[in-house]
Amino acid sequence: MKKSWWKILSVACLLYAFVAGLLLPVPARPIVNESIRNLYYHVPMWFGMMILMSVSVVYSIVYLRHSKLSHDIKGSRFASTGMLFGVLGIVTGAIWANYTWGQPWSNDIKQILAAIALLIYAAYFILRSSIDDIDKRARVSAVYNIFAYTMLFPTLFIIPRMYESLHPGGEGNPAINQNDIDPMMRIIFWPAVLGWTLLGVWISQLYIRIQLIKDRNILNG
């Protein structure tokens, strides 16, 4: 039980975010109206993705220093969970956009660059699957993972702020500030971020255990 406290916390935060996010009142904002509740799901997934990708790139750097294959496995599994969260972020964003902007995809600068960021990471998994030699695959994918991670910053944080956008936070302002999110929503938003992030770590750990078992079976077979 002591080792699973963070899993319990994850479930508790997500249950709170789902229940409170649907039942508690939200500020009356023009255009977004009740769809503003998607803030509790769409944005925390992107937060979770960034944290998971950060953990992934740390494991890639550690692998390049110590050449321990378990670090490569951990790096790739955290990246795959981060990719999952990114895709879910795109999907929930498209659903939200359909209700607020009239269409799921409007070629908004943030939509385009978010898709490019995910495509760069998709190439990471394609690259891994194309190399049969385990050591070479680990080295090459670790280097590429570092490149893919660095590309998250211009595509998600720097370039979008240079242009007008339908999203909040255009023209140099951060996407989440005191003017973009109501104080009454923060008490749900931040637990949601914590819950989604811990869920991502949980999923990644399961991926890692499965991959380690597969590798062990291959070596013993």
C-alpha atoms as an extended CHARMM CRD file, in Angstrom:
* protein
*
       221  EXT
         1         1  MET       CA              0.0000000000        0.0000000000        0.0000000000  PROA      1               0.0000000000
         2         2  LYS       CA              2.8510000000        2.3970000000        0.8470000000  PROA      2               0.0000000000
         3         3  LYS       CA              4.3830000000        1.9070000000       -2.6040000000  PROA      3               0.0000000000
         4         4  SER       CA              1.0580000000        2.4930000000       -4.3300000000  PROA      4               0.0000000000
         5         5  TRP       CA              0.1300000000        5.7860000000       -2.6770000000  PROA      5               0.0000000000
         6         6  TRP       CA              0.7860000000        7.7480000000       -5.8660000000  PROA      6               0.0000000000
         7         7  LYS       CA             -1.4610000000        5.4200000000       -7.8520000000  PROA      7               0.0000000000
         8         8  ILE       CA             -4.2450000000        5.9850000000       -5.3580000000  PROA      8               0.0000000000
         9         9  LEU       CA             -3.5760000000        9.7170000000       -5.6040000000  PROA      9               0.0000000000
        10        10  SER       CA             -3.8100000000        9.5240000000       -9.3950000000  PROA      10              0.0000000000
        11        11  VAL       CA             -7.1830000000        7.7810000000       -9.2800000000  PROA      11              0.0000000000
        12        12  ALA       CA             -8.4580000000       10.2040000000       -6.6330000000  PROA      12              0.0000000000
        13        13  CYS       CA             -7.3760000000       13.2720000000       -8.6230000000  PROA      13              0.0000000000
        14        14  LEU       CA             -8.9060000000       11.9700000000      -11.8380000000  PROA      14              0.0000000000
        15        15  LEU       CA            -12.1800000000       11.0310000000      -10.1610000000  PROA      15              0.0000000000
        16        16  TYR       CA            -12.2890000000       14.4750000000       -8.6050000000  PROA      16              0.0000000000
        17        17  ALA       CA            -11.5290000000       16.1190000000      -11.9530000000  PROA      17              0.0000000000
        18        18  PHE       CA            -14.2320000000       14.1300000000      -13.7540000000  PROA      18              0.0000000000
        19        19  VAL       CA            -16.9420000000       14.5610000000      -11.1310000000  PROA      19              0.0000000000
        20        20  ALA       CA            -16.1980000000       18.1360000000      -10.0690000000  PROA      20              0.0000000000
        21        21  GLY       CA            -15.3710000000       19.1090000000      -13.6290000000  PROA      21              0.0000000000
        22        22  LEU       CA            -18.8140000000       18.0660000000      -14.8020000000  PROA      22              0.0000000000
        23        23  LEU       CA            -20.8900000000       19.1400000000      -11.8110000000  PROA      23              0.0000000000
        24        24  LEU       CA            -19.3600000000       22.2850000000      -10.3250000000  PROA      24              0.0000000000
        25        25  PRO       CA            -20.2550000000       25.6250000000      -11.8970000000  PROA      25              0.0000000000
        26        26  VAL       CA            -17.9620000000       27.2540000000      -14.4400000000  PROA      26              0.0000000000
        27        27  PRO       CA            -17.6500000000       30.9500000000      -15.3460000000  PROA      27              0.0000000000
        28        28  ALA       CA            -19.9700000000       32.1510000000      -18.0820000000  PROA      28              0.0000000000
        29        29  ARG       CA            -17.6680000000       32.9510000000      -20.9920000000  PROA      29              0.0000000000
        30        30  PRO       CA            -18.8630000000       33.9220000000      -24.4730000000  PROA      30              0.0000000000
        31        31  ILE       CA            -18.3530000000       31.4130000000      -27.3030000000  PROA      31              0.0000000000
        32        32  VAL       CA            -16.8870000000       28.6130000000      -25.1470000000  PROA      32              0.0000000000
        33        33  ASN       CA            -19.8880000000       28.4130000000      -22.7790000000  PROA      33              0.0000000000
        34        34  GLU       CA            -20.1170000000       24.9750000000      -21.0920000000  PROA      34              0.0000000000
        35        35  SER       CA            -17.4140000000       23.5430000000      -23.3710000000  PROA      35              0.0000000000
        36        36  ILE       CA            -14.9040000000       25.3090000000      -21.1260000000  PROA      36              0.0000000000
        37        37  ARG       CA            -15.0720000000       22.1840000000      -18.9590000000  PROA      37              0.0000000000
        38        38  ASN       CA            -12.8190000000       20.5110000000      -21.5120000000  PROA      38              0.0000000000
        39        39  LEU       CA            -10.0300000000       22.5940000000      -19.9760000000  PROA      39              0.0000000000
        40        40  TYR       CA             -9.8570000000       19.9410000000      -17.2300000000  PROA      40              0.0000000000
        41        41  TYR       CA             -9.0060000000       17.2210000000      -19.7620000000  PROA      41              0.0000000000
        42        42  HSD       CA             -7.4970000000       18.7630000000      -22.8980000000  PROA      42              0.0000000000
        43        43  VAL       CA             -4.8310000000       20.9800000000      -21.3020000000  PROA      43              0.0000000000
        44        44  PRO       CA             -3.7310000000       18.5700000000      -18.5030000000  PROA      44              0.0000000000
        45        45  MET       CA             -3.0250000000       15.9580000000      -21.1840000000  PROA      45              0.0000000000
        46        46  TRP       CA             -0.5460000000       18.3530000000      -22.7980000000  PROA      46              0.0000000000
        47        47  PHE       CA              0.9980000000       19.0550000000      -19.4000000000  PROA      47              0.0000000000
        48        48  GLY       CA              1.3060000000       15.3200000000      -18.8570000000  PROA      48              0.0000000000
        49        49  MET       CA              2.8140000000       14.8420000000      -22.2980000000  PROA      49              0.0000000000
        50        50  MET       CA              5.5310000000       17.4090000000      -21.6450000000  PROA      50              0.0000000000
        51        51  ILE       CA              6.4310000000       15.8560000000      -18.2860000000  PROA      51              0.0000000000
        52        52  LEU       CA              6.5290000000       12.3500000000      -19.7430000000  PROA      52              0.0000000000
        53        53  MET       CA              8.6550000000       13.4840000000      -22.6910000000  PROA      53              0.0000000000
        54        54  SER       CA             10.9980000000       15.2090000000      -20.2270000000  PROA      54              0.0000000000
        55        55  VAL       CA             11.4300000000       11.9620000000      -18.2790000000  PROA      55              0.0000000000
        56        56  SER       CA             11.9680000000       10.1360000000      -21.5700000000  PROA      56              0.0000000000
        57        57  VAL       CA             14.7610000000       12.4200000000      -22.7400000000  PROA      57              0.0000000000
        58        58  VAL       CA             16.4890000000       12.1680000000      -19.3450000000  PROA      58              0.0000000000
        59        59  TYR       CA             16.5970000000        8.3750000000      -19.7540000000  PROA      59              0.0000000000
        60        60  SER       CA             17.9720000000        8.8100000000      -23.2880000000  PROA      60              0.0000000000
        61        61  ILE       CA             20.7530000000       11.0480000000      -22.0020000000  PROA      61              0.0000000000
        62        62  VAL       CA             21.5350000000        8.5950000000      -19.2030000000  PROA      62              0.0000000000
        63        63  TYR       CA             21.6470000000        5.7670000000      -21.7500000000  PROA      63              0.0000000000
        64        64  LEU       CA             24.2020000000        7.6250000000      -23.8800000000  PROA      64              0.0000000000
        65        65  ARG       CA             26.3800000000        7.9880000000      -20.7780000000  PROA      65              0.0000000000
        66        66  HSD       CA             26.0730000000        4.4490000000      -19.4030000000  PROA      66              0.0000000000
        67        67  SER       CA             24.7990000000        2.3030000000      -22.3340000000  PROA      67              0.0000000000
        68        68  LYS       CA             22.4050000000        0.3870000000      -20.1230000000  PROA      68              0.0000000000
        69        69  LEU       CA             19.5710000000       -1.0410000000      -22.2220000000  PROA      69              0.0000000000
        70        70  SER       CA             17.0200000000       -0.6930000000      -19.4280000000  PROA      70              0.0000000000
        71        71  HSD       CA             17.4390000000        3.0840000000      -19.7530000000  PROA      71              0.0000000000
        72        72  ASP       CA             16.6800000000        2.8390000000      -23.4620000000  PROA      72              0.0000000000
        73        73  ILE       CA             13.5370000000        0.8400000000      -22.7330000000  PROA      73              0.0000000000
        74        74  LYS       CA             12.3920000000        3.3350000000      -20.1120000000  PROA      74              0.0000000000
        75        75  GLY       CA             13.0680000000        6.2550000000      -22.4270000000  PROA      75              0.0000000000
        76        76  SER       CA             11.0880000000        4.7260000000      -25.2870000000  PROA      76              0.0000000000
        77        77  ARG       CA              8.1670000000        3.6890000000      -23.0660000000  PROA      77              0.0000000000
        78        78  PHE       CA              7.8070000000        7.1120000000      -21.4830000000  PROA      78              0.0000000000
        79        79  ALA       CA              7.9520000000        8.6120000000      -24.9670000000  PROA      79              0.0000000000
        80        80  SER       CA              5.1980000000        6.2860000000      -26.2010000000  PROA      80              0.0000000000
        81        81  THR       CA              2.9380000000        7.2570000000      -23.2960000000  PROA      81              0.0000000000
        82        82  GLY       CA              3.7280000000       10.9050000000      -23.9270000000  PROA      82              0.0000000000
        83        83  MET       CA              2.8060000000       10.3800000000      -27.5740000000  PROA      83              0.0000000000
        84        84  LEU       CA             -0.4830000000        8.8250000000      -26.4830000000  PROA      84              0.0000000000
        85        85  PHE       CA             -1.2680000000       11.8540000000      -24.3440000000  PROA      85              0.0000000000
        86        86  GLY       CA             -0.3360000000       14.1480000000      -27.2300000000  PROA      86              0.0000000000
        87        87  VAL       CA             -2.7180000000       12.3640000000      -29.5900000000  PROA      87              0.0000000000
        88        88  LEU       CA             -5.4770000000       12.5370000000      -26.9690000000  PROA      88              0.0000000000
        89        89  GLY       CA             -4.6990000000       16.2400000000      -26.5950000000  PROA      89              0.0000000000
        90        90  ILE       CA             -5.1320000000       16.7470000000      -30.3420000000  PROA      90              0.0000000000
        91        91  VAL       CA             -8.4060000000       14.7840000000      -30.3530000000  PROA      91              0.0000000000
        92        92  THR       CA             -9.9320000000       16.5480000000      -27.3380000000  PROA      92              0.0000000000
        93        93  GLY       CA             -8.7770000000       19.8550000000      -28.7990000000  PROA      93              0.0000000000
        94        94  ALA       CA            -10.4800000000       19.0730000000      -32.1130000000  PROA      94              0.0000000000
        95        95  ILE       CA            -13.7160000000       18.2050000000      -30.3150000000  PROA      95              0.0000000000
        96        96  TRP       CA            -13.5190000000       21.4480000000      -28.3410000000  PROA      96              0.0000000000
        97        97  ALA       CA            -12.7360000000       23.4550000000      -31.4810000000  PROA      97              0.0000000000
        98        98  ASN       CA            -15.7380000000       21.9570000000      -33.2610000000  PROA      98              0.0000000000
        99        99  TYR       CA            -18.0540000000       23.4380000000      -30.6270000000  PROA      99              0.0000000000
       100       100  THR       CA            -16.3280000000       26.7910000000      -30.1720000000  PROA      100             0.0000000000
       101       101  TRP       CA            -14.8110000000       27.6000000000      -33.5740000000  PROA      101             0.0000000000
       102       102  GLY       CA            -17.3180000000       25.7530000000      -35.7580000000  PROA      102             0.0000000000
       103       103  GLN       CA            -14.9230000000       23.1180000000      -37.1030000000  PROA      103             0.0000000000
       104       104  PRO       CA            -12.5100000000       20.5760000000      -35.5780000000  PROA      104             0.0000000000
       105       105  TRP       CA             -9.5280000000       21.7680000000      -37.6050000000  PROA      105             0.0000000000
       106       106  SER       CA             -9.1020000000       25.3940000000      -38.6480000000  PROA      106             0.0000000000
       107       107  ASN       CA             -5.3780000000       25.4280000000      -39.5200000000  PROA      107             0.0000000000
       108       108  ASP       CA             -4.7090000000       27.5110000000      -36.4330000000  PROA      108             0.0000000000
       109       109  ILE       CA             -0.9730000000       27.9850000000      -35.9050000000  PROA      109             0.0000000000
       110       110  LYS       CA             -1.0180000000       26.0570000000      -32.6320000000  PROA      110             0.0000000000
       111       111  GLN       CA             -2.9300000000       23.1690000000      -34.1780000000  PROA      111             0.0000000000
       112       112  ILE       CA             -0.4890000000       22.9060000000      -37.0710000000  PROA      112             0.0000000000
       113       113  LEU       CA              2.6480000000       23.0730000000      -34.9430000000  PROA      113             0.0000000000
       114       114  ALA       CA              1.2610000000       20.6420000000      -32.3630000000  PROA      114             0.0000000000
       115       115  ALA       CA              0.6440000000       18.1770000000      -35.1920000000  PROA      115             0.0000000000
       116       116  ILE       CA              4.1960000000       18.7330000000      -36.4820000000  PROA      116             0.0000000000
       117       117  ALA       CA              5.6040000000       18.0820000000      -32.9860000000  PROA      117             0.0000000000
       118       118  LEU       CA              3.7360000000       14.7760000000      -32.8050000000  PROA      118             0.0000000000
       119       119  LEU       CA              4.8680000000       13.8010000000      -36.3160000000  PROA      119             0.0000000000
       120       120  ILE       CA              8.4800000000       14.3970000000      -35.2740000000  PROA      120             0.0000000000
       121       121  TYR       CA              7.9450000000       11.9940000000      -32.3830000000  PROA      121             0.0000000000
       122       122  ALA       CA              6.1520000000        9.5320000000      -34.6540000000  PROA      122             0.0000000000
       123       123  ALA       CA              9.3670000000        9.4040000000      -36.6890000000  PROA      123             0.0000000000
       124       124  TYR       CA             11.1670000000        8.3930000000      -33.4850000000  PROA      124             0.0000000000
       125       125  PHE       CA              9.1110000000        5.2040000000      -33.2370000000  PROA      125             0.0000000000
       126       126  ILE       CA              9.4420000000        4.5070000000      -36.9650000000  PROA      126             0.0000000000
       127       127  LEU       CA             13.2070000000        4.8900000000      -36.6090000000  PROA      127             0.0000000000
       128       128  ARG       CA             13.3140000000        2.4720000000      -33.6920000000  PROA      128             0.0000000000
       129       129  SER       CA             11.3100000000       -0.1650000000      -35.5590000000  PROA      129             0.0000000000
       130       130  SER       CA             13.5790000000        0.0940000000      -38.6200000000  PROA      130             0.0000000000
       131       131  ILE       CA             16.7930000000       -0.8860000000      -36.7840000000  PROA      131             0.0000000000
       132       132  ASP       CA             17.2450000000       -4.5360000000      -35.8170000000  PROA      132             0.0000000000
       133       133  ASP       CA             20.5140000000       -4.2890000000      -33.8990000000  PROA      133             0.0000000000
       134       134  ILE       CA             19.5520000000       -3.5890000000      -30.2820000000  PROA      134             0.0000000000
       135       135  ASP       CA             22.5940000000       -1.5000000000      -29.3400000000  PROA      135             0.0000000000
       136       136  LYS       CA             22.5410000000        0.5510000000      -32.5390000000  PROA      136             0.0000000000
       137       137  ARG       CA             18.7970000000        1.1100000000      -32.1950000000  PROA      137             0.0000000000
       138       138  ALA       CA             19.2430000000        2.3340000000      -28.6480000000  PROA      138             0.0000000000
       139       139  ARG       CA             22.0510000000        4.7560000000      -29.5360000000  PROA      139             0.0000000000
       140       140  VAL       CA             20.4060000000        6.2080000000      -32.6430000000  PROA      140             0.0000000000
       141       141  SER       CA             16.9700000000        6.5340000000      -31.0630000000  PROA      141             0.0000000000
       142       142  ALA       CA             18.4550000000        8.1630000000      -27.9380000000  PROA      142             0.0000000000
       143       143  VAL       CA             20.0920000000       10.8500000000      -30.0650000000  PROA      143             0.0000000000
       144       144  TYR       CA             16.9080000000       11.3500000000      -32.0860000000  PROA      144             0.0000000000
       145       145  ASN       CA             14.8410000000       11.5210000000      -28.8880000000  PROA      145             0.0000000000
       146       146  ILE       CA             16.9480000000       14.4390000000      -27.7020000000  PROA      146             0.0000000000
       147       147  PHE       CA             16.3720000000       16.1830000000      -31.0380000000  PROA      147             0.0000000000
       148       148  ALA       CA             12.6110000000       15.5030000000      -30.9200000000  PROA      148             0.0000000000
       149       149  TYR       CA             12.3940000000       16.8560000000      -27.3860000000  PROA      149             0.0000000000
       150       150  THR       CA             14.2100000000       20.0740000000      -28.2470000000  PROA      150             0.0000000000
       151       151  MET       CA             11.7900000000       20.5750000000      -31.1510000000  PROA      151             0.0000000000
       152       152  LEU       CA              8.8750000000       20.6600000000      -28.7080000000  PROA      152             0.0000000000
       153       153  PHE       CA              9.9060000000       24.1100000000      -27.5160000000  PROA      153             0.0000000000
       154       154  PRO       CA              9.8200000000       25.9990000000      -30.8320000000  PROA      154             0.0000000000
       155       155  THR       CA              6.7390000000       24.1310000000      -32.0570000000  PROA      155             0.0000000000
       156       156  LEU       CA              4.6600000000       24.3810000000      -28.8710000000  PROA      156             0.0000000000
       157       157  PHE       CA              5.9580000000       27.3940000000      -26.9820000000  PROA      157             0.0000000000
       158       158  ILE       CA              8.0130000000       29.8030000000      -29.1080000000  PROA      158             0.0000000000
       159       159  ILE       CA              6.7000000000       30.0470000000      -32.6820000000  PROA      159             0.0000000000
       160       160  PRO       CA              2.9620000000       29.9480000000      -31.7690000000  PROA      160             0.0000000000
       161       161  ARG       CA              3.3900000000       33.0280000000      -29.5850000000  PROA      161             0.0000000000
       162       162  MET       CA              4.7020000000       35.0240000000      -32.5220000000  PROA      162             0.0000000000
       163       163  TYR       CA              1.4090000000       34.8380000000      -34.3930000000  PROA      163             0.0000000000
       164       164  GLU       CA             -2.2350000000       35.5480000000      -33.7260000000  PROA      164             0.0000000000
       165       165  SER       CA             -4.1560000000       32.4610000000      -32.7310000000  PROA      165             0.0000000000
       166       166  LEU       CA             -7.6510000000       31.3610000000      -31.8590000000  PROA      166             0.0000000000
       167       167  HSD       CA             -6.0940000000       29.8270000000      -28.7510000000  PROA      167             0.0000000000
       168       168  PRO       CA             -5.4560000000       31.9490000000      -25.6650000000  PROA      168             0.0000000000
       169       169  GLY       CA             -1.8960000000       33.0700000000      -25.1570000000  PROA      169             0.0000000000
       170       170  GLY       CA             -1.1300000000       34.4830000000      -28.5770000000  PROA      170             0.0000000000
       171       171  GLU       CA              1.3320000000       37.2770000000      -29.2810000000  PROA      171             0.0000000000
       172       172  GLY       CA              3.8070000000       36.4780000000      -26.5320000000  PROA      172             0.0000000000
       173       173  ASN       CA              1.5550000000       35.6980000000      -23.5610000000  PROA      173             0.0000000000
       174       174  PRO       CA              1.6510000000       32.3280000000      -21.7900000000  PROA      174             0.0000000000
       175       175  ALA       CA             -1.3150000000       30.0870000000      -22.4850000000  PROA      175             0.0000000000
       176       176  ILE       CA             -2.2450000000       29.7100000000      -18.8210000000  PROA      176             0.0000000000
       177       177  ASN       CA             -2.2100000000       32.8880000000      -16.7790000000  PROA      177             0.0000000000
       178       178  GLN       CA             -4.4920000000       34.6290000000      -14.3270000000  PROA      178             0.0000000000
       179       179  ASN       CA             -6.5300000000       36.1020000000      -17.1650000000  PROA      179             0.0000000000
       180       180  ASP       CA             -7.0200000000       32.8100000000      -19.0170000000  PROA      180             0.0000000000
       181       181  ILE       CA             -8.3220000000       30.5870000000      -16.2310000000  PROA      181             0.0000000000
       182       182  ASP       CA            -10.8160000000       31.5140000000      -13.5460000000  PROA      182             0.0000000000
       183       183  PRO       CA             -9.7270000000       30.9890000000       -9.8930000000  PROA      183             0.0000000000
       184       184  MET       CA            -12.6910000000       28.6700000000       -9.2880000000  PROA      184             0.0000000000
       185       185  MET       CA            -11.4230000000       26.4260000000      -12.0820000000  PROA      185             0.0000000000
       186       186  ARG       CA             -7.8850000000       26.2030000000      -10.7240000000  PROA      186             0.0000000000
       187       187  ILE       CA             -9.0090000000       24.0060000000       -7.8130000000  PROA      187             0.0000000000
       188       188  ILE       CA             -9.9930000000       21.3920000000      -10.3970000000  PROA      188             0.0000000000
       189       189  PHE       CA             -7.4490000000       22.1220000000      -13.1120000000  PROA      189             0.0000000000
       190       190  TRP       CA             -4.2540000000       21.5180000000      -11.1240000000  PROA      190             0.0000000000
       191       191  PRO       CA             -5.4340000000       18.2570000000       -9.5000000000  PROA      191             0.0000000000
       192       192  ALA       CA             -6.3610000000       17.1680000000      -13.0360000000  PROA      192             0.0000000000
       193       193  VAL       CA             -2.8190000000       17.9180000000      -14.2110000000  PROA      193             0.0000000000
       194       194  LEU       CA             -1.4170000000       15.8670000000      -11.3270000000  PROA      194             0.0000000000
       195       195  GLY       CA             -3.8630000000       13.0220000000      -11.9540000000  PROA      195             0.0000000000
       196       196  TRP       CA             -3.1680000000       12.7510000000      -15.6860000000  PROA      196             0.0000000000
       197       197  THR       CA              0.5820000000       12.9670000000      -15.1460000000  PROA      197             0.0000000000
       198       198  LEU       CA              0.6100000000       10.2260000000      -12.5190000000  PROA      198             0.0000000000
       199       199  LEU       CA             -1.6010000000        8.1000000000      -14.7770000000  PROA      199             0.0000000000
       200       200  GLY       CA              0.9710000000        8.5430000000      -17.5300000000  PROA      200             0.0000000000
       201       201  VAL       CA              3.7590000000        7.3950000000      -15.2100000000  PROA      201             0.0000000000
       202       202  TRP       CA              1.6270000000        4.4070000000      -14.2060000000  PROA      202             0.0000000000
       203       203  ILE       CA              0.9930000000        3.4200000000      -17.8260000000  PROA      203             0.0000000000
       204       204  SER       CA              4.6850000000        3.8670000000      -18.6510000000  PROA      204             0.0000000000
       205       205  GLN       CA              5.7210000000        1.5840000000      -15.7990000000  PROA      205             0.0000000000
       206       206  LEU       CA              3.3900000000       -1.1120000000      -17.0740000000  PROA      206             0.0000000000
       207       207  TYR       CA              4.8660000000       -0.7260000000      -20.5800000000  PROA      207             0.0000000000
       208       208  ILE       CA              8.3780000000       -0.9990000000      -19.1480000000  PROA      208             0.0000000000
       209       209  ARG       CA              7.6050000000       -4.1780000000      -17.1880000000  PROA      209             0.0000000000
       210       210  ILE       CA              6.0540000000       -5.8160000000      -20.2400000000  PROA      210             0.0000000000
       211       211  GLN       CA              9.0330000000       -4.8800000000      -22.4230000000  PROA      211             0.0000000000
       212       212  LEU       CA             11.5590000000       -6.1220000000      -19.8530000000  PROA      212             0.0000000000
       213       213  ILE       CA              9.7120000000       -9.4520000000      -19.6450000000  PROA      213             0.0000000000
       214       214  LYS       CA              9.7230000000       -9.7570000000      -23.4530000000  PROA      214             0.0000000000
       215       215  ASP       CA             13.4370000000       -8.9930000000      -23.6420000000  PROA      215             0.0000000000
       216       216  ARG       CA             14.1880000000      -11.4550000000      -20.8650000000  PROA      216             0.0000000000
       217       217  ASN       CA             12.2520000000      -14.1800000000      -22.6630000000  PROA      217             0.0000000000
       218       218  ILE       CA             14.0930000000      -13.4670000000      -25.9040000000  PROA      218             0.0000000000
       219       219  LEU       CA             17.4900000000      -13.6730000000      -24.1980000000  PROA      219             0.0000000000
       220       220  ASN       CA             16.5750000000      -16.8380000000      -22.3190000000  PROA      220             0.0000000000
       221       221  GLY       CA             14.9490000000      -18.4170000000      -25.3690000000  PROA      221             0.0000000000
